[in-house]
mmCIF file with all atom_site columns, C-alpha atoms in Angstrom:
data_model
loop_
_atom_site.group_PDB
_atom_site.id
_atom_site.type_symbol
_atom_site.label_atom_id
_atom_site.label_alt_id
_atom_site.label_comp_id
_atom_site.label_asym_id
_atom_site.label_entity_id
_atom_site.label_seq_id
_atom_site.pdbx_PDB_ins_code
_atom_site.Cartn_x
_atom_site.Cartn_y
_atom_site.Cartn_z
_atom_site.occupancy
_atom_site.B_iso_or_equiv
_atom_site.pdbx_formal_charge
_atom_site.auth_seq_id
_atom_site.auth_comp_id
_atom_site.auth_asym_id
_atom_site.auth_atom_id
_atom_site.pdbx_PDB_model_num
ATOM 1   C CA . UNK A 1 1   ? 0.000   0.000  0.000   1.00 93.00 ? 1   UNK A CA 1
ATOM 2   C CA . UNK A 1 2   ? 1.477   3.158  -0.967  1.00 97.00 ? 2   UNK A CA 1
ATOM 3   C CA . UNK A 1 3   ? 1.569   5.815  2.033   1.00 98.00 ? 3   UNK A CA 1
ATOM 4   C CA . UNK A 1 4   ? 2.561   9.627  1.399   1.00 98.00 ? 4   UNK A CA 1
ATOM 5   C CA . UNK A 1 5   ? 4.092   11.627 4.569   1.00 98.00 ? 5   UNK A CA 1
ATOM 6   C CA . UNK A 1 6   ? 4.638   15.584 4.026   1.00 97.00 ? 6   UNK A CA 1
ATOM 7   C CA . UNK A 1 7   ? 6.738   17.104 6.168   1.00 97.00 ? 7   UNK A CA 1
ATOM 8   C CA . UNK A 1 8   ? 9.141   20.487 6.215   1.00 98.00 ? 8   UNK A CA 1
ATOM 9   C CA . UNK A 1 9   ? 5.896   22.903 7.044   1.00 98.00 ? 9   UNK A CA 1
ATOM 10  C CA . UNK A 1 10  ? 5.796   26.135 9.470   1.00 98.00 ? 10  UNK A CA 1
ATOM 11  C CA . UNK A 1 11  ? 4.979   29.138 10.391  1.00 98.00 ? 11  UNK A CA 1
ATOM 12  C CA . UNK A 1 12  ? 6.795   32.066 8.164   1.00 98.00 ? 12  UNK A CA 1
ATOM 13  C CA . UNK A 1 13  ? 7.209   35.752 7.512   1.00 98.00 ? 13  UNK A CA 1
ATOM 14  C CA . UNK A 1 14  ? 6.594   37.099 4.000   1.00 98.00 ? 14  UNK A CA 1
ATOM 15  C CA . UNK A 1 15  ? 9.272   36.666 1.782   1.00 98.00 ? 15  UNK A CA 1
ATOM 16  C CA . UNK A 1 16  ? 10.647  34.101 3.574   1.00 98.00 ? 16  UNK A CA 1
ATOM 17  C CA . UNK A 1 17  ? 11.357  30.575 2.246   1.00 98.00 ? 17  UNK A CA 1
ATOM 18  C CA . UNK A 1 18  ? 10.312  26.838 3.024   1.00 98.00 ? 18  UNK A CA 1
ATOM 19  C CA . UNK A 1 19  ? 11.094  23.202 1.608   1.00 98.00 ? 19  UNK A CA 1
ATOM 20  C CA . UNK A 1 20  ? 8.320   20.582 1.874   1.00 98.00 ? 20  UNK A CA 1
ATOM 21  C CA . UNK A 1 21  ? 9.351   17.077 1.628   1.00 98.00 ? 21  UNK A CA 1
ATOM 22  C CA . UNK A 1 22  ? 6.937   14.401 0.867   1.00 98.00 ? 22  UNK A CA 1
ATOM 23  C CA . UNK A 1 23  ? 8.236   10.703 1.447   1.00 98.00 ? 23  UNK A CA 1
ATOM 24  C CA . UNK A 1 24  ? 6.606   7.683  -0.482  1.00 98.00 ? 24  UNK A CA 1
ATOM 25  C CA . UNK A 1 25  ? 6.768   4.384  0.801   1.00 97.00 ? 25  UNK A CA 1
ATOM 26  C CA . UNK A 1 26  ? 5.356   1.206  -0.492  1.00 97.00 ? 26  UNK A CA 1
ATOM 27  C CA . UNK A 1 27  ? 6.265   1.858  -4.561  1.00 97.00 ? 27  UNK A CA 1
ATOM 28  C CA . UNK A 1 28  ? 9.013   3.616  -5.890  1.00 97.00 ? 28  UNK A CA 1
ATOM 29  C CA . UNK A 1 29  ? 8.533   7.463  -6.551  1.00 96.00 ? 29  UNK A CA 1
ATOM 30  C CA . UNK A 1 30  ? 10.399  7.080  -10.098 1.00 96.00 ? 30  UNK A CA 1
ATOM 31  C CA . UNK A 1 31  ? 7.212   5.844  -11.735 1.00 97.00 ? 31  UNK A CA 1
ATOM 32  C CA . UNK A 1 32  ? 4.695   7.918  -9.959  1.00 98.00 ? 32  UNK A CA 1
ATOM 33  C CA . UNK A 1 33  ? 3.194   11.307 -11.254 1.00 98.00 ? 33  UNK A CA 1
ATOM 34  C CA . UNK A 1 34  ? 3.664   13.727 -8.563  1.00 98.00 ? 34  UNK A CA 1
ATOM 35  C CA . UNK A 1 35  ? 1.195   16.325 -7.586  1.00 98.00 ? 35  UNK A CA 1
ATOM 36  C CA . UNK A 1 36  ? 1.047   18.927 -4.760  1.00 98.00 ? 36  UNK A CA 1
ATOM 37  C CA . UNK A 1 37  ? -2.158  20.771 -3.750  1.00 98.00 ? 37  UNK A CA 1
ATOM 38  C CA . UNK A 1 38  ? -3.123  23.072 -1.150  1.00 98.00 ? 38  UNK A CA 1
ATOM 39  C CA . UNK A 1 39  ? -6.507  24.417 0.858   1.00 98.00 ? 39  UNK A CA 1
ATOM 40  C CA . UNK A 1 40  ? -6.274  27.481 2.600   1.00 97.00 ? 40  UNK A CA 1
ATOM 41  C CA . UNK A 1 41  ? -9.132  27.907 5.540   1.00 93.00 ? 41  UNK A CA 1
ATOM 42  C CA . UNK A 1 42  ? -12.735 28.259 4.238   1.00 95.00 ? 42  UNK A CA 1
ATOM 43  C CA . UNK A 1 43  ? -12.254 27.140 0.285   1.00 97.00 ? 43  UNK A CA 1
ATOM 44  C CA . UNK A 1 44  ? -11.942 24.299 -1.643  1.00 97.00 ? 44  UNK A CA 1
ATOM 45  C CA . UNK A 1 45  ? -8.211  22.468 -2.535  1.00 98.00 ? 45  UNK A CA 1
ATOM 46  C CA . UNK A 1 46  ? -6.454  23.723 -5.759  1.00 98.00 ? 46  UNK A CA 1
ATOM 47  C CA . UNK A 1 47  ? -3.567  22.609 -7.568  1.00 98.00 ? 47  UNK A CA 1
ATOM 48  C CA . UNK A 1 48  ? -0.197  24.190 -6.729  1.00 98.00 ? 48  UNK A CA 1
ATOM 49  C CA . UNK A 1 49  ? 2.254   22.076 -8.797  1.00 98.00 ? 49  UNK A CA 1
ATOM 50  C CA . UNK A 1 50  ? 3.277   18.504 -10.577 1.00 98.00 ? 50  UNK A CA 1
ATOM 51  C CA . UNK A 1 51  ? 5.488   16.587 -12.072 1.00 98.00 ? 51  UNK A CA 1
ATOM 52  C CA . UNK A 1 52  ? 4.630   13.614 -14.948 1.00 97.00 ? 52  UNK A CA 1
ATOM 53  C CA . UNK A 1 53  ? 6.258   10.135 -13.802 1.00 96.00 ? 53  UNK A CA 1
ATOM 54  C CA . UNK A 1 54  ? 9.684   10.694 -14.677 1.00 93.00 ? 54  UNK A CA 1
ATOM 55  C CA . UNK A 1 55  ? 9.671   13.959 -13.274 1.00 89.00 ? 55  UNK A CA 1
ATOM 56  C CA . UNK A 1 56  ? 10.750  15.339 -17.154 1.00 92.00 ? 56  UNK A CA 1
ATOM 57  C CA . UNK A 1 57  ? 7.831   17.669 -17.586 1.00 96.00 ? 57  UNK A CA 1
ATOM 58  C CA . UNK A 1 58  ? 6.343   20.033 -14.770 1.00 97.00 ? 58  UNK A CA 1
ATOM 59  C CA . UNK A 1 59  ? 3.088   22.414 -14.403 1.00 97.00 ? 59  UNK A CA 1
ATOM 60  C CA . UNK A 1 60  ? 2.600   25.360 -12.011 1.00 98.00 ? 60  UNK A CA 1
ATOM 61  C CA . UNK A 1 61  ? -0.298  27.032 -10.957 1.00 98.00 ? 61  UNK A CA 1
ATOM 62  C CA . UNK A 1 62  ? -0.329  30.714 -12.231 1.00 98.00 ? 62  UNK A CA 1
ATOM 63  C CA . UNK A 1 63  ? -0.476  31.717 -8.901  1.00 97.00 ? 63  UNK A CA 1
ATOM 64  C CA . UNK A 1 64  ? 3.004   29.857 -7.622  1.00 98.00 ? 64  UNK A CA 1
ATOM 65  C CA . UNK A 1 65  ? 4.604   30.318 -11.128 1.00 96.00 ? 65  UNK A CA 1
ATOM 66  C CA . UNK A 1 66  ? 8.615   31.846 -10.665 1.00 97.00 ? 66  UNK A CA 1
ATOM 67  C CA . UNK A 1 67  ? 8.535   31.426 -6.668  1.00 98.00 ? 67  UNK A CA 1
ATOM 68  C CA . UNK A 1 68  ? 8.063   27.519 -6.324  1.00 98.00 ? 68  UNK A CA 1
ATOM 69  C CA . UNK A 1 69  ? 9.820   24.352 -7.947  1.00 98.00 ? 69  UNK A CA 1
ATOM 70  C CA . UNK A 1 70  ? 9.258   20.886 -7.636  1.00 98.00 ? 70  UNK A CA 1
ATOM 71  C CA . UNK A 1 71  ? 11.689  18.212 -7.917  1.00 97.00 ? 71  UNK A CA 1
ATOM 72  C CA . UNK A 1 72  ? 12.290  14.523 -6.712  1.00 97.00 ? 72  UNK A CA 1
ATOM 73  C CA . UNK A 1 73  ? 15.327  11.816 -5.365  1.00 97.00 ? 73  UNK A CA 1
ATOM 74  C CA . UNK A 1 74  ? 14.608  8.813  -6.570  1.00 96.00 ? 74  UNK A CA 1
ATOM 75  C CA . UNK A 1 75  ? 17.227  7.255  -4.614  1.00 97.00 ? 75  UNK A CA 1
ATOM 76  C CA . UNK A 1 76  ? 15.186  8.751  -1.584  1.00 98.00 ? 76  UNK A CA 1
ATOM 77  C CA . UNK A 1 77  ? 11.751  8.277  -3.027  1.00 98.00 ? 77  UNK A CA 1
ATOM 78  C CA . UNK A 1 78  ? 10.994  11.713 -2.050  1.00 98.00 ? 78  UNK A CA 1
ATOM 79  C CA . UNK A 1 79  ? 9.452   14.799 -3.820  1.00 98.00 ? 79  UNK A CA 1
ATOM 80  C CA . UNK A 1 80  ? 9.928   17.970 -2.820  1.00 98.00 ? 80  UNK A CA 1
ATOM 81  C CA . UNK A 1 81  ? 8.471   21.949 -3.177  1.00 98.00 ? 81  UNK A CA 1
ATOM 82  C CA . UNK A 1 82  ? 10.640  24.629 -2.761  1.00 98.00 ? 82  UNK A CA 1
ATOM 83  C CA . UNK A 1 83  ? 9.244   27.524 -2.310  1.00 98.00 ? 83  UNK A CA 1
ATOM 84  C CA . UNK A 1 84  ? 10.646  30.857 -1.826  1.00 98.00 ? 84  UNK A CA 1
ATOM 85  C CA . UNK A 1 85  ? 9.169   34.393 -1.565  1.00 98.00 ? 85  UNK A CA 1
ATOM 86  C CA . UNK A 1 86  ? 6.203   33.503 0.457   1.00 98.00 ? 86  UNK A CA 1
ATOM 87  C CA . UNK A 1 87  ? 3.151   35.367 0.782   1.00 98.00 ? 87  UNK A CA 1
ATOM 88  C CA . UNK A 1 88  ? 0.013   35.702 2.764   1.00 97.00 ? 88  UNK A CA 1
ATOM 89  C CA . UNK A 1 89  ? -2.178  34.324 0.373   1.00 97.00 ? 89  UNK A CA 1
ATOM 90  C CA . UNK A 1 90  ? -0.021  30.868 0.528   1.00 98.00 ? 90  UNK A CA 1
ATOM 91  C CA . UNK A 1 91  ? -1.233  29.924 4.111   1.00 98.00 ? 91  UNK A CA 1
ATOM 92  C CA . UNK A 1 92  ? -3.127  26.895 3.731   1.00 98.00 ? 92  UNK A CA 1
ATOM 93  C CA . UNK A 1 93  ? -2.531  23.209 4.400   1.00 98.00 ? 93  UNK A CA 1
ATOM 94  C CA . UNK A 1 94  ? -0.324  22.044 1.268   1.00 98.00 ? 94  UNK A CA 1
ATOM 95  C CA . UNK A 1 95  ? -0.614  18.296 0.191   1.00 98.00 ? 95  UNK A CA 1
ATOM 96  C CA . UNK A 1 96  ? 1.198   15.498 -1.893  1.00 98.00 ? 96  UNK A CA 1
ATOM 97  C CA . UNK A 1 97  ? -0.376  12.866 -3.953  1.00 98.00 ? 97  UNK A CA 1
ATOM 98  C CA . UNK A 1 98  ? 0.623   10.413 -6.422  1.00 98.00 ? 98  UNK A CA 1
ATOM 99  C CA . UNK A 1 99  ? -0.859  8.966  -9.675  1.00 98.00 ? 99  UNK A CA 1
ATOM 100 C CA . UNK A 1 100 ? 0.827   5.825  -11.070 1.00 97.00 ? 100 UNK A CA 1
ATOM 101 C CA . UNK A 1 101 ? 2.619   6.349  -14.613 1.00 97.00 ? 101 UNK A CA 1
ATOM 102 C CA . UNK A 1 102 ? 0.409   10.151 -14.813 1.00 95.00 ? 102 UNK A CA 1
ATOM 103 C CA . UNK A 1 103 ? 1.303   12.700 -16.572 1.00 95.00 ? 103 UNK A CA 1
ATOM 104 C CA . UNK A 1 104 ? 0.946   15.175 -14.027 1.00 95.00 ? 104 UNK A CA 1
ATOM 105 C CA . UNK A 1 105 ? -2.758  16.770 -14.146 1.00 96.00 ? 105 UNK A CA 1
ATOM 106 C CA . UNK A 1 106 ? -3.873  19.869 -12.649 1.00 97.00 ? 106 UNK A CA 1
ATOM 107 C CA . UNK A 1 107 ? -6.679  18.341 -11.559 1.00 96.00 ? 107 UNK A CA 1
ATOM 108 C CA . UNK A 1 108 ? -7.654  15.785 -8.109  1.00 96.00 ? 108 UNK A CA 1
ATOM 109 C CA . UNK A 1 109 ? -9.516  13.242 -9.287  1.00 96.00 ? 109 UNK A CA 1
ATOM 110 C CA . UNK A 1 110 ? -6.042  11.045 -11.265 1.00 96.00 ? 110 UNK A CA 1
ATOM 111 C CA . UNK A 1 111 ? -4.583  10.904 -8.257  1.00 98.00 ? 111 UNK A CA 1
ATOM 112 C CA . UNK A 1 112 ? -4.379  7.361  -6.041  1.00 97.00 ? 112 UNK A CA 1
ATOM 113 C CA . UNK A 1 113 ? -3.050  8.431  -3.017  1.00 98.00 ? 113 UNK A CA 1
ATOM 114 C CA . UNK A 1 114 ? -2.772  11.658 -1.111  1.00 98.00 ? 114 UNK A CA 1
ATOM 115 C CA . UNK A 1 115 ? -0.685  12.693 1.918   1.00 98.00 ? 115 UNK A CA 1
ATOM 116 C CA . UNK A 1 116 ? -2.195  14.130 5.260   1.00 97.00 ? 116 UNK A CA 1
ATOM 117 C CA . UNK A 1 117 ? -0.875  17.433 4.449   1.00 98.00 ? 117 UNK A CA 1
ATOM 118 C CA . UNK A 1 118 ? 1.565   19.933 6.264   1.00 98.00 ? 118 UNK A CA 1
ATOM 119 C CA . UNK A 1 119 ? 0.654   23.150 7.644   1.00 98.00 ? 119 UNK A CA 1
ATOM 120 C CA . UNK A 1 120 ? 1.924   26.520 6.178   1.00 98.00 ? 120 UNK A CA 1
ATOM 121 C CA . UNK A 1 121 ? 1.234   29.544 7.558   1.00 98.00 ? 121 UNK A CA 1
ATOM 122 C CA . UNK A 1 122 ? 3.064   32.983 6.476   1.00 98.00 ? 122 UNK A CA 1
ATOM 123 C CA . UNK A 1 123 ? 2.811   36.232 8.505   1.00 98.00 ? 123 UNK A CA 1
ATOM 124 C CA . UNK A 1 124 ? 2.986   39.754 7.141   1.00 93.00 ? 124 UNK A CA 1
#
């Protein structure tokens, strides 16, 4: 059974930067489409970012574009977001999930499995 565990969230002033991490176990990251999401109090969860299975081709929310980056260790079976010059208007609870073989969609419903999620808050 494939389990996703974020980690790397906090509590941040603007501008500032962060690193989630987001650790697969039970498959091997290398074949999995990896999305990350995130739902901010009182709305509904929206894409942030994703990589297709062999992390070659990447999307970005508009929103995100130029300040975060997603990449992957195989050799760790771990995915991770960078993201610098934080705002505000990222505070939400940011999530992983995996589709097997994808291709990376912007959308919820390909993916299998989904993380718990990691809080991150940024102060002004």
């Amino acid at each position: 059974q494939v389990q996703l565990v974020e980690s790397g969230g906090g509590s941040v002033q603007t501008g500032a930067s962060l690193r989630l991490s987001c650790a697969l176990s039970g498959g091997f990251v290398g074949t999995y489409a990896m999305g990350w999401f995130r739902q901010a109090p009182g709305k509904g969860r929206e894409f942030v970012a994703a990589a297709d299975w062999n992390g070659r081709n990447t999307g970005y929310a508009d929103s995100i574009k130029g300040r975060f980056t997603t990449s992957r260790d195989n050799a760790k079976n771990t995915v991770y977001l960078q993201m610098n010059s934080l705002k505000p208007e990222d505070t939400a609870v940011y999530y992983c999930a995996a589709d097997l073989w994808g291709t990376g969609e912007m959308t919820m419903s390909p993916y299998d499995y989904w993380g718990q999620g990691t809080q991150v808050t940024v102060s002004s």
